[in-house]
Amino acid sequence: MTDQFAAAARALAATDRGVVSLTGAGVSLASGIPTFRSDDGLWNRYDPVEYGHIEAFKRDPEKVWRMLFDLDEILEQARPNAAHRAIAELEQLGVVTHVLTQNADGLHQRAGSTHVVELHGSNRTLVCLTCDHRRTREEVRGTLTARTAPRCTTCEEVLKPDAVFFGEPLPRQALRDAHDAVERCSTLLVVGTSAEVYPVADLPQLARVAGATIVEVNPEPVLPADHRLAGPAEELLPQLVARIRDTEPHHEEPR
Ligand SMILES: [Zn+2]
C-alpha cells in the first residue's frame, strides 16, 4: 500500500504538463449526496423516466419540480468534504490544472477549485428552455424554500436546472474543454467514478493515447490505470496530498 501511494504521488508530482482530475459521484458521497441510483438515491423514490428525462420536464415541469425540491434540499445541506479540499489544494500546489467533473453540485468550486469543467452541467444555475434566460439558484432561493417552481423573469416559463437531464446532450463547450485538457496533461487523476458512461468514458482512453499516466482512486478500481488506490476519496486524497507536499515537484526522485 505504501509503495502504491509513493508511486502515485510521484506520478502526480513529477509532471511537466500538469495533472487533470476527472471526478464523479464518489467524490460527493461524503458530502451527503447519494448517487441517484443508490438505495437512498432519488431514483429509488422517483421513476427516472417520469422525473429525470427532458421530455418529462417539457411535458409537466411542475411535476418534475417535486423531485427537484427534494434534490435541492440535499444540495442545500451539502458541504465540500476532504476529497474536494484535497483536489483544490492540488491546484494551489500547481499540480492540478483542471477538474473535469460529472457532478453538478458545485462543491469543487466551493472548496476552492477554480478551473472546473462541469461535464453534466450545473445545479447552481437555472435556465429557461424558451428564451435561454438564466438565474442563479441563490436568486430563486425563496421560491425553492417555498417549494414553488421558479419561473423566468422574462417569459414566465418554469425554469430548469442547468444540470443535464436524460435525453439532453452534454454541454458541447465543456466536452471540448475536457478533450483539450486530457490531451495535454501528463497525468489523469480519476476519482470517484468508473467513467463507464460515454462520452466521459472516452477521456481516460484519450489521455492514455496522448501518453498520460493514469492514477485511479476508487473504492473498487476498474480502469486500466497505471496506479490504482482502492478506498474512499475523502480518506485517500488527503493522504496523497500529504505525500505530494513532501515530494520535490517537477523532478523524479533519483533512485
Ligand atoms: Zn424565459
PDB file of C-alpha atoms and ligand atoms in Angstrom:
ATOM      1  CA  MET A   1       0.000   0.000   0.000  1.00  0.00           C
ATOM      2  CA  THR A   2       2.797   2.402   0.943  1.00  0.00           C
ATOM      3  CA  ASP A   3       4.623   1.680  -2.303  1.00  0.00           C
ATOM      4  CA  GLN A   4       1.454   2.293  -4.320  1.00  0.00           C
ATOM      5  CA  PHE A   5       0.960   5.594  -2.556  1.00  0.00           C
ATOM      6  CA  ALA A   6       4.532   6.664  -3.154  1.00  0.00           C
ATOM      7  CA  ALA A   7       4.329   5.681  -6.830  1.00  0.00           C
ATOM      8  CA  ALA A   8       1.017   7.508  -7.315  1.00  0.00           C
ATOM      9  CA  ALA A   9       2.332  10.608  -5.521  1.00  0.00           C
ATOM     10  CA  ARG A  10       5.438  10.633  -7.727  1.00  0.00           C
ATOM     11  CA  ALA A  11       3.305  10.287 -10.875  1.00  0.00           C
ATOM     12  CA  LEU A  12       1.255  13.291  -9.742  1.00  0.00           C
ATOM     13  CA  ALA A  13       4.140  15.485  -8.595  1.00  0.00           C
ATOM     14  CA  ALA A  14       6.676  14.741 -11.332  1.00  0.00           C
ATOM     15  CA  THR A  15       4.705  16.218 -14.206  1.00  0.00           C
ATOM     16  CA  ASP A  16       5.667  18.957 -16.599  1.00  0.00           C
ATOM     17  CA  ARG A  17       2.314  19.307 -18.359  1.00  0.00           C
ATOM     18  CA  GLY A  18       0.204  19.116 -15.225  1.00  0.00           C
ATOM     19  CA  VAL A  19      -2.450  16.841 -13.806  1.00  0.00           C
ATOM     20  CA  VAL A  20      -6.091  16.772 -14.844  1.00  0.00           C
ATOM     21  CA  SER A  21      -8.586  15.337 -12.360  1.00  0.00           C
ATOM     22  CA  LEU A  22     -11.721  13.556 -13.584  1.00  0.00           C
ATOM     23  CA  THR A  23     -14.277  13.229 -10.793  1.00  0.00           C
ATOM     24  CA  GLY A  24     -17.690  11.646 -10.293  1.00  0.00           C
ATOM     25  CA  ALA A  25     -20.360  10.915  -7.714  1.00  0.00           C
ATOM     26  CA  GLY A  26     -17.939   9.101  -5.378  1.00  0.00           C
ATOM     27  CA  VAL A  27     -16.281  12.433  -4.526  1.00  0.00           C
ATOM     28  CA  SER A  28     -19.546  13.919  -3.213  1.00  0.00           C
ATOM     29  CA  LEU A  29     -20.821  10.871  -1.295  1.00  0.00           C
ATOM     30  CA  ALA A  30     -19.157  12.023   1.939  1.00  0.00           C
ATOM     31  CA  SER A  31     -20.902  15.397   1.495  1.00  0.00           C
ATOM     32  CA  GLY A  32     -24.256  13.643   1.921  1.00  0.00           C
ATOM     33  CA  ILE A  33     -25.142  13.492  -1.771  1.00  0.00           C
ATOM     34  CA  PRO A  34     -26.167   9.892  -2.509  1.00  0.00           C
ATOM     35  CA  THR A  35     -25.828   8.651  -6.074  1.00  0.00           C
ATOM     36  CA  PHE A  36     -29.171   8.791  -7.861  1.00  0.00           C
ATOM     37  CA  ARG A  37     -29.313   5.009  -8.215  1.00  0.00           C
ATOM     38  CA  SER A  38     -28.289   4.014  -4.666  1.00  0.00           C
ATOM     39  CA  ASP A  39     -30.815   2.656  -2.130  1.00  0.00           C
ATOM     40  CA  ASP A  40     -31.278   6.118  -0.605  1.00  0.00           C
ATOM     41  CA  GLY A  41     -30.997   7.833  -4.015  1.00  0.00           C
ATOM     42  CA  LEU A  42     -33.697   9.868  -5.719  1.00  0.00           C
ATOM     43  CA  TRP A  43     -34.330   7.278  -8.457  1.00  0.00           C
ATOM     44  CA  ASN A  44     -35.493   4.893  -5.754  1.00  0.00           C
ATOM     45  CA  ARG A  45     -38.322   7.312  -4.926  1.00  0.00           C
ATOM     46  CA  TYR A  46     -38.906   8.835  -8.364  1.00  0.00           C
ATOM     47  CA  ASP A  47     -39.069   6.997 -11.680  1.00  0.00           C
ATOM     48  CA  PRO A  48     -36.180   8.457 -13.720  1.00  0.00           C
ATOM     49  CA  VAL A  49     -38.251   8.249 -16.922  1.00  0.00           C
ATOM     50  CA  GLU A  50     -41.012  10.355 -15.380  1.00  0.00           C
ATOM     51  CA  TYR A  51     -38.795  12.762 -13.442  1.00  0.00           C
ATOM     52  CA  GLY A  52     -35.307  12.772 -14.960  1.00  0.00           C
ATOM     53  CA  HIS A  53     -35.963  12.920 -18.693  1.00  0.00           C
ATOM     54  CA  ILE A  54     -36.004  16.193 -20.612  1.00  0.00           C
ATOM     55  CA  GLU A  55     -39.279  15.237 -22.346  1.00  0.00           C
ATOM     56  CA  ALA A  56     -40.905  14.671 -18.944  1.00  0.00           C
ATOM     57  CA  PHE A  57     -39.779  18.162 -17.908  1.00  0.00           C
ATOM     58  CA  LYS A  58     -41.132  19.734 -21.106  1.00  0.00           C
ATOM     59  CA  ARG A  59     -44.443  17.888 -20.648  1.00  0.00           C
ATOM     60  CA  ASP A  60     -45.011  18.716 -16.972  1.00  0.00           C
ATOM     61  CA  PRO A  61     -42.261  20.837 -15.344  1.00  0.00           C
ATOM     62  CA  GLU A  62     -44.279  21.386 -12.145  1.00  0.00           C
ATOM     63  CA  LYS A  63     -44.399  17.607 -11.592  1.00  0.00           C
ATOM     64  CA  VAL A  64     -40.639  17.228 -12.158  1.00  0.00           C
ATOM     65  CA  TRP A  65     -40.008  20.040  -9.680  1.00  0.00           C
ATOM     66  CA  ARG A  66     -41.481  17.806  -6.905  1.00  0.00           C
ATOM     67  CA  MET A  67     -38.319  15.684  -7.340  1.00  0.00           C
ATOM     68  CA  LEU A  68     -36.120  18.750  -7.826  1.00  0.00           C
ATOM     69  CA  PHE A  69     -37.238  20.284  -4.489  1.00  0.00           C
ATOM     70  CA  ASP A  70     -36.013  17.096  -2.741  1.00  0.00           C
ATOM     71  CA  LEU A  71     -32.738  17.323  -4.672  1.00  0.00           C
ATOM     72  CA  ASP A  72     -32.444  20.989  -3.728  1.00  0.00           C
ATOM     73  CA  GLU A  73     -32.800  20.143  -0.019  1.00  0.00           C
ATOM     74  CA  ILE A  74     -29.932  17.651  -0.354  1.00  0.00           C
ATOM     75  CA  LEU A  75     -27.768  20.197  -2.192  1.00  0.00           C
ATOM     76  CA  GLU A  76     -28.603  22.956   0.280  1.00  0.00           C
ATOM     77  CA  GLN A  77     -27.251  20.878   3.173  1.00  0.00           C
ATOM     78  CA  ALA A  78     -24.153  19.592   1.342  1.00  0.00           C
ATOM     79  CA  ARG A  79     -20.703  20.978   2.164  1.00  0.00           C
ATOM     80  CA  PRO A  80     -17.380  20.219   0.435  1.00  0.00           C
ATOM     81  CA  ASN A  81     -15.566  17.277   2.051  1.00  0.00           C
ATOM     82  CA  ALA A  82     -11.900  16.349   2.418  1.00  0.00           C
ATOM     83  CA  ALA A  83     -11.777  14.988  -1.153  1.00  0.00           C
ATOM     84  CA  HIS A  84     -12.922  18.322  -2.674  1.00  0.00           C
ATOM     85  CA  ARG A  85     -10.489  20.209  -0.435  1.00  0.00           C
ATOM     86  CA  ALA A  86      -7.583  17.906  -1.378  1.00  0.00           C
ATOM     87  CA  ILE A  87      -8.217  18.455  -5.114  1.00  0.00           C
ATOM     88  CA  ALA A  88      -8.415  22.235  -4.548  1.00  0.00           C
ATOM     89  CA  GLU A  89      -5.119  22.078  -2.655  1.00  0.00           C
ATOM     90  CA  LEU A  90      -3.518  20.191  -5.554  1.00  0.00           C
ATOM     91  CA  GLU A  91      -4.478  23.147  -7.774  1.00  0.00           C
ATOM     92  CA  GLN A  92      -2.931  25.588  -5.276  1.00  0.00           C
ATOM     93  CA  LEU A  93       0.245  23.468  -5.243  1.00  0.00           C
ATOM     94  CA  GLY A  94       0.458  23.867  -9.027  1.00  0.00           C
ATOM     95  CA  VAL A  95      -0.187  20.159  -9.590  1.00  0.00           C
ATOM     96  CA  VAL A  96      -3.779  20.057 -10.899  1.00  0.00           C
ATOM     97  CA  THR A  97      -4.593  22.298 -13.888  1.00  0.00           C
ATOM     98  CA  HIS A  98      -8.240  21.312 -14.481  1.00  0.00           C
ATOM     99  CA  VAL A  99     -11.012  19.449 -12.691  1.00  0.00           C
ATOM    100  CA  LEU A 100     -13.394  17.696 -15.082  1.00  0.00           C
ATOM    101  CA  THR A 101     -16.445  16.687 -13.097  1.00  0.00           C
ATOM    102  CA  GLN A 102     -19.605  14.702 -13.732  1.00  0.00           C
ATOM    103  CA  ASN A 103     -21.078  16.282 -10.602  1.00  0.00           C
ATOM    104  CA  ALA A 104     -23.476  19.222 -10.914  1.00  0.00           C
ATOM    105  CA  ASP A 105     -23.350  20.151  -7.205  1.00  0.00           C
ATOM    106  CA  GLY A 106     -20.746  22.949  -7.386  1.00  0.00           C
ATOM    107  CA  LEU A 107     -18.801  21.517  -4.417  1.00  0.00           C
ATOM    108  CA  HIS A 108     -15.417  21.625  -6.201  1.00  0.00           C
ATOM    109  CA  GLN A 109     -15.795  25.389  -6.693  1.00  0.00           C
ATOM    110  CA  ARG A 110     -16.917  25.879  -3.099  1.00  0.00           C
ATOM    111  CA  ALA A 111     -13.787  24.006  -1.944  1.00  0.00           C
ATOM    112  CA  GLY A 112     -11.622  26.446  -3.917  1.00  0.00           C
ATOM    113  CA  SER A 113     -11.012  24.779  -7.297  1.00  0.00           C
ATOM    114  CA  THR A 114     -11.055  27.467  -9.996  1.00  0.00           C
ATOM    115  CA  HIS A 115     -10.618  25.554 -13.290  1.00  0.00           C
ATOM    116  CA  VAL A 116     -13.676  23.319 -13.144  1.00  0.00           C
ATOM    117  CA  VAL A 117     -15.287  21.868 -16.284  1.00  0.00           C
ATOM    118  CA  GLU A 118     -18.838  20.697 -15.499  1.00  0.00           C
ATOM    119  CA  LEU A 119     -19.493  17.872 -17.946  1.00  0.00           C
ATOM    120  CA  HIS A 120     -23.078  17.310 -16.776  1.00  0.00           C
ATOM    121  CA  GLY A 121     -23.927  20.980 -16.320  1.00  0.00           C
ATOM    122  CA  SER A 122     -24.659  22.654 -13.006  1.00  0.00           C
ATOM    123  CA  ASN A 123     -27.399  22.896 -10.410  1.00  0.00           C
ATOM    124  CA  ARG A 124     -26.077  26.329  -9.384  1.00  0.00           C
ATOM    125  CA  THR A 125     -27.899  27.984 -12.256  1.00  0.00           C
ATOM    126  CA  LEU A 126     -31.322  27.535 -13.836  1.00  0.00           C
ATOM    127  CA  VAL A 127     -32.240  28.062 -17.473  1.00  0.00           C
ATOM    128  CA  CYS A 128     -35.413  28.986 -19.340  1.00  0.00           C
ATOM    129  CA  LEU A 129     -35.939  26.475 -22.160  1.00  0.00           C
ATOM    130  CA  THR A 130     -37.990  29.058 -24.084  1.00  0.00           C
ATOM    131  CA  CYS A 131     -35.811  32.189 -24.047  1.00  0.00           C
ATOM    132  CA  ASP A 132     -32.481  30.871 -22.653  1.00  0.00           C
ATOM    133  CA  HIS A 133     -32.556  33.412 -19.791  1.00  0.00           C
ATOM    134  CA  ARG A 134     -30.640  32.190 -16.721  1.00  0.00           C
ATOM    135  CA  ARG A 135     -30.979  32.804 -12.988  1.00  0.00           C
ATOM    136  CA  THR A 136     -28.747  31.608 -10.179  1.00  0.00           C
ATOM    137  CA  ARG A 137     -30.038  29.169  -7.586  1.00  0.00           C
ATOM    138  CA  GLU A 138     -29.425  31.834  -4.944  1.00  0.00           C
ATOM    139  CA  GLU A 139     -31.668  34.311  -6.802  1.00  0.00           C
ATOM    140  CA  VAL A 140     -34.595  31.883  -6.586  1.00  0.00           C
ATOM    141  CA  ARG A 141     -33.757  30.560  -3.101  1.00  0.00           C
ATOM    142  CA  GLY A 142     -37.001  31.892  -1.542  1.00  0.00           C
ATOM    143  CA  THR A 143     -39.077  30.245  -4.270  1.00  0.00           C
ATOM    144  CA  LEU A 144     -37.300  26.927  -3.766  1.00  0.00           C
ATOM    145  CA  THR A 145     -37.744  27.026   0.009  1.00  0.00           C
ATOM    146  CA  ALA A 146     -41.481  27.584  -0.518  1.00  0.00           C
ATOM    147  CA  ARG A 147     -41.463  24.594  -2.914  1.00  0.00           C
ATOM    148  CA  THR A 148     -42.836  26.681  -5.747  1.00  0.00           C
ATOM    149  CA  ALA A 149     -41.365  26.069  -9.205  1.00  0.00           C
ATOM    150  CA  PRO A 150     -39.116  29.038 -10.092  1.00  0.00           C
ATOM    151  CA  ARG A 151     -40.065  30.985 -13.198  1.00  0.00           C
ATOM    152  CA  CYS A 152     -38.297  33.017 -15.858  1.00  0.00           C
ATOM    153  CA  THR A 153     -38.386  36.769 -15.157  1.00  0.00           C
ATOM    154  CA  THR A 154     -38.682  37.451 -18.891  1.00  0.00           C
ATOM    155  CA  CYS A 155     -41.306  34.996 -20.180  1.00  0.00           C
ATOM    156  CA  GLU A 156     -42.763  33.376 -17.031  1.00  0.00           C
ATOM    157  CA  GLU A 157     -41.898  29.814 -18.122  1.00  0.00           C
ATOM    158  CA  VAL A 158     -40.860  27.328 -15.421  1.00  0.00           C
ATOM    159  CA  LEU A 159     -37.034  27.220 -15.147  1.00  0.00           C
ATOM    160  CA  LYS A 160     -34.975  24.039 -15.433  1.00  0.00           C
ATOM    161  CA  PRO A 161     -31.739  23.416 -13.514  1.00  0.00           C
ATOM    162  CA  ASP A 162     -28.707  23.709 -15.823  1.00  0.00           C
ATOM    163  CA  ALA A 163     -27.772  20.121 -14.908  1.00  0.00           C
ATOM    164  CA  VAL A 164     -28.073  17.700 -17.836  1.00  0.00           C
ATOM    165  CA  PHE A 165     -31.282  15.632 -17.910  1.00  0.00           C
ATOM    166  CA  PHE A 166     -31.635  12.229 -19.576  1.00  0.00           C
ATOM    167  CA  GLY A 167     -32.197  12.781 -23.291  1.00  0.00           C
ATOM    168  CA  GLU A 168     -30.157  16.000 -23.314  1.00  0.00           C
ATOM    169  CA  PRO A 169     -26.707  16.260 -24.930  1.00  0.00           C
ATOM    170  CA  LEU A 170     -23.738  17.106 -22.707  1.00  0.00           C
ATOM    171  CA  PRO A 171     -22.657  20.774 -22.936  1.00  0.00           C
ATOM    172  CA  ARG A 172     -20.516  20.937 -26.090  1.00  0.00           C
ATOM    173  CA  GLN A 173     -18.030  23.534 -24.848  1.00  0.00           C
ATOM    174  CA  ALA A 174     -17.416  21.526 -21.656  1.00  0.00           C
ATOM    175  CA  LEU A 175     -16.717  18.393 -23.708  1.00  0.00           C
ATOM    176  CA  ARG A 176     -14.293  20.313 -25.952  1.00  0.00           C
ATOM    177  CA  ASP A 177     -12.509  21.778 -22.904  1.00  0.00           C
ATOM    178  CA  ALA A 178     -12.301  18.297 -21.350  1.00  0.00           C
ATOM    179  CA  HIS A 179     -10.801  16.787 -24.514  1.00  0.00           C
ATOM    180  CA  ASP A 180      -8.244  19.616 -24.789  1.00  0.00           C
ATOM    181  CA  ALA A 181      -7.259  19.211 -21.127  1.00  0.00           C
ATOM    182  CA  VAL A 182      -6.767  15.428 -21.177  1.00  0.00           C
ATOM    183  CA  GLU A 183      -4.817  15.551 -24.446  1.00  0.00           C
ATOM    184  CA  ARG A 184      -2.337  17.978 -22.880  1.00  0.00           C
ATOM    185  CA  CYS A 185      -1.932  16.514 -19.379  1.00  0.00           C
ATOM    186  CA  SER A 186       0.930  14.406 -18.036  1.00  0.00           C
ATOM    187  CA  THR A 187      -1.281  12.544 -15.574  1.00  0.00           C
ATOM    188  CA  LEU A 188      -5.024  11.908 -15.363  1.00  0.00           C
ATOM    189  CA  LEU A 189      -6.257  11.507 -11.791  1.00  0.00           C
ATOM    190  CA  VAL A 190      -9.590   9.669 -11.881  1.00  0.00           C
ATOM    191  CA  VAL A 191     -11.537   9.916  -8.616  1.00  0.00           C
ATOM    192  CA  GLY A 192     -14.907   8.539  -7.549  1.00  0.00           C
ATOM    193  CA  THR A 193     -16.083   7.496 -10.989  1.00  0.00           C
ATOM    194  CA  SER A 194     -15.849   4.330 -13.033  1.00  0.00           C
ATOM    195  CA  ALA A 195     -16.015   6.568 -16.146  1.00  0.00           C
ATOM    196  CA  GLU A 196     -18.182   3.945 -17.823  1.00  0.00           C
ATOM    197  CA  VAL A 197     -20.759   6.200 -19.455  1.00  0.00           C
ATOM    198  CA  TYR A 198     -19.994   7.761 -22.839  1.00  0.00           C
ATOM    199  CA  PRO A 199     -18.830  10.312 -23.781  1.00  0.00           C
ATOM    200  CA  VAL A 200     -16.948  10.645 -20.455  1.00  0.00           C
ATOM    201  CA  ALA A 201     -15.706   7.048 -20.881  1.00  0.00           C
ATOM    202  CA  ASP A 202     -13.557   8.298 -23.794  1.00  0.00           C
ATOM    203  CA  LEU A 203     -11.478  10.614 -21.592  1.00  0.00           C
ATOM    204  CA  PRO A 204      -9.151   8.073 -19.876  1.00  0.00           C
ATOM    205  CA  GLN A 205      -8.573   6.420 -23.260  1.00  0.00           C
ATOM    206  CA  LEU A 206      -7.784   9.802 -24.884  1.00  0.00           C
ATOM    207  CA  ALA A 207      -5.349  10.635 -22.087  1.00  0.00           C
ATOM    208  CA  ARG A 208      -3.635   7.273 -22.451  1.00  0.00           C
ATOM    209  CA  VAL A 209      -3.242   7.656 -26.234  1.00  0.00           C
ATOM    210  CA  ALA A 210      -1.723  11.110 -25.620  1.00  0.00           C
ATOM    211  CA  GLY A 211       0.870   9.473 -23.363  1.00  0.00           C
ATOM    212  CA  ALA A 212      -0.522  10.375 -19.939  1.00  0.00           C
ATOM    213  CA  THR A 213      -0.142   8.284 -16.798  1.00  0.00           C
ATOM    214  CA  ILE A 214      -3.481   7.242 -15.243  1.00  0.00           C
ATOM    215  CA  VAL A 215      -3.961   7.286 -11.454  1.00  0.00           C
ATOM    216  CA  GLU A 216      -7.262   5.892 -10.193  1.00  0.00           C
ATOM    217  CA  VAL A 217      -8.779   6.422  -6.735  1.00  0.00           C
ATOM    218  CA  ASN A 218     -11.951   4.367  -6.313  1.00  0.00           C
ATOM    219  CA  PRO A 219     -13.405   2.025  -3.672  1.00  0.00           C
ATOM    220  CA  GLU A 220     -13.124  -0.735  -6.282  1.00  0.00           C
ATOM    221  CA  PRO A 221     -10.754   0.354  -9.068  1.00  0.00           C
ATOM    222  CA  VAL A 222     -11.950  -0.757 -12.512  1.00  0.00           C
ATOM    223  CA  LEU A 223      -9.887   1.255 -15.004  1.00  0.00           C
ATOM    224  CA  PRO A 224      -6.776   0.033 -16.799  1.00  0.00           C
ATOM    225  CA  ALA A 225      -4.781   2.517 -14.686  1.00  0.00           C
ATOM    226  CA  ASP A 226      -1.024   2.736 -14.038  1.00  0.00           C
ATOM    227  CA  HIS A 227      -1.600   3.327 -10.320  1.00  0.00           C
ATOM    228  CA  ARG A 228      -4.755   2.190  -8.528  1.00  0.00           C
ATOM    229  CA  LEU A 229      -5.593   3.221  -4.980  1.00  0.00           C
ATOM    230  CA  ALA A 230      -8.568   1.347  -3.504  1.00  0.00           C
ATOM    231  CA  GLY A 231     -10.664   3.246  -0.957  1.00  0.00           C
ATOM    232  CA  PRO A 232     -12.911   6.270  -0.409  1.00  0.00           C
ATOM    233  CA  ALA A 233     -11.689   9.530  -1.967  1.00  0.00           C
ATOM    234  CA  GLU A 234     -12.121  11.587   1.230  1.00  0.00           C
ATOM    235  CA  GLU A 235      -9.643   9.291   3.013  1.00  0.00           C
ATOM    236  CA  LEU A 236      -7.111   8.605   0.269  1.00  0.00           C
ATOM    237  CA  LEU A 237      -6.778  12.045  -1.387  1.00  0.00           C
ATOM    238  CA  PRO A 238      -5.668  13.951   1.747  1.00  0.00           C
ATOM    239  CA  GLN A 239      -3.012  11.246   2.332  1.00  0.00           C
ATOM    240  CA  LEU A 240      -1.933  11.565  -1.290  1.00  0.00           C
ATOM    241  CA  VAL A 241      -1.704  15.370  -0.992  1.00  0.00           C
ATOM    242  CA  ALA A 242       0.444  14.996   2.140  1.00  0.00           C
ATOM    243  CA  ARG A 243       2.801  12.752   0.155  1.00  0.00           C
ATOM    244  CA  ILE A 244       2.951  15.192  -2.742  1.00  0.00           C
ATOM    245  CA  ARG A 245       3.757  18.095  -0.407  1.00  0.00           C
ATOM    246  CA  ASP A 246       6.787  16.074   0.681  1.00  0.00           C
ATOM    247  CA  THR A 247       7.788  15.236  -2.894  1.00  0.00           C
ATOM    248  CA  GLU A 248      10.081  17.562  -4.818  1.00  0.00           C
ATOM    249  CA  PRO A 249       7.839  18.940  -7.577  1.00  0.00           C
ATOM    250  CA  HIS A 250       8.687  18.543 -11.271  1.00  0.00           C
ATOM    251  CA  HIS A 251      11.627  16.184 -10.707  1.00  0.00           C
ATOM    252  CA  GLU A 252      11.721  12.414 -10.483  1.00  0.00           C
ATOM    253  CA  GLU A 253      13.407  11.392  -7.261  1.00  0.00           C
ATOM    254  CA  PRO A 254      16.743   9.753  -8.017  1.00  0.00           C
ATOM    255  CA  ARG A 255      16.554   6.067  -7.117  1.00  0.00           C
TER     256      ARG A 255
HETATM  257 ZN    ZN B   1     -37.845  32.750 -20.487  1.00  0.00          ZN
END
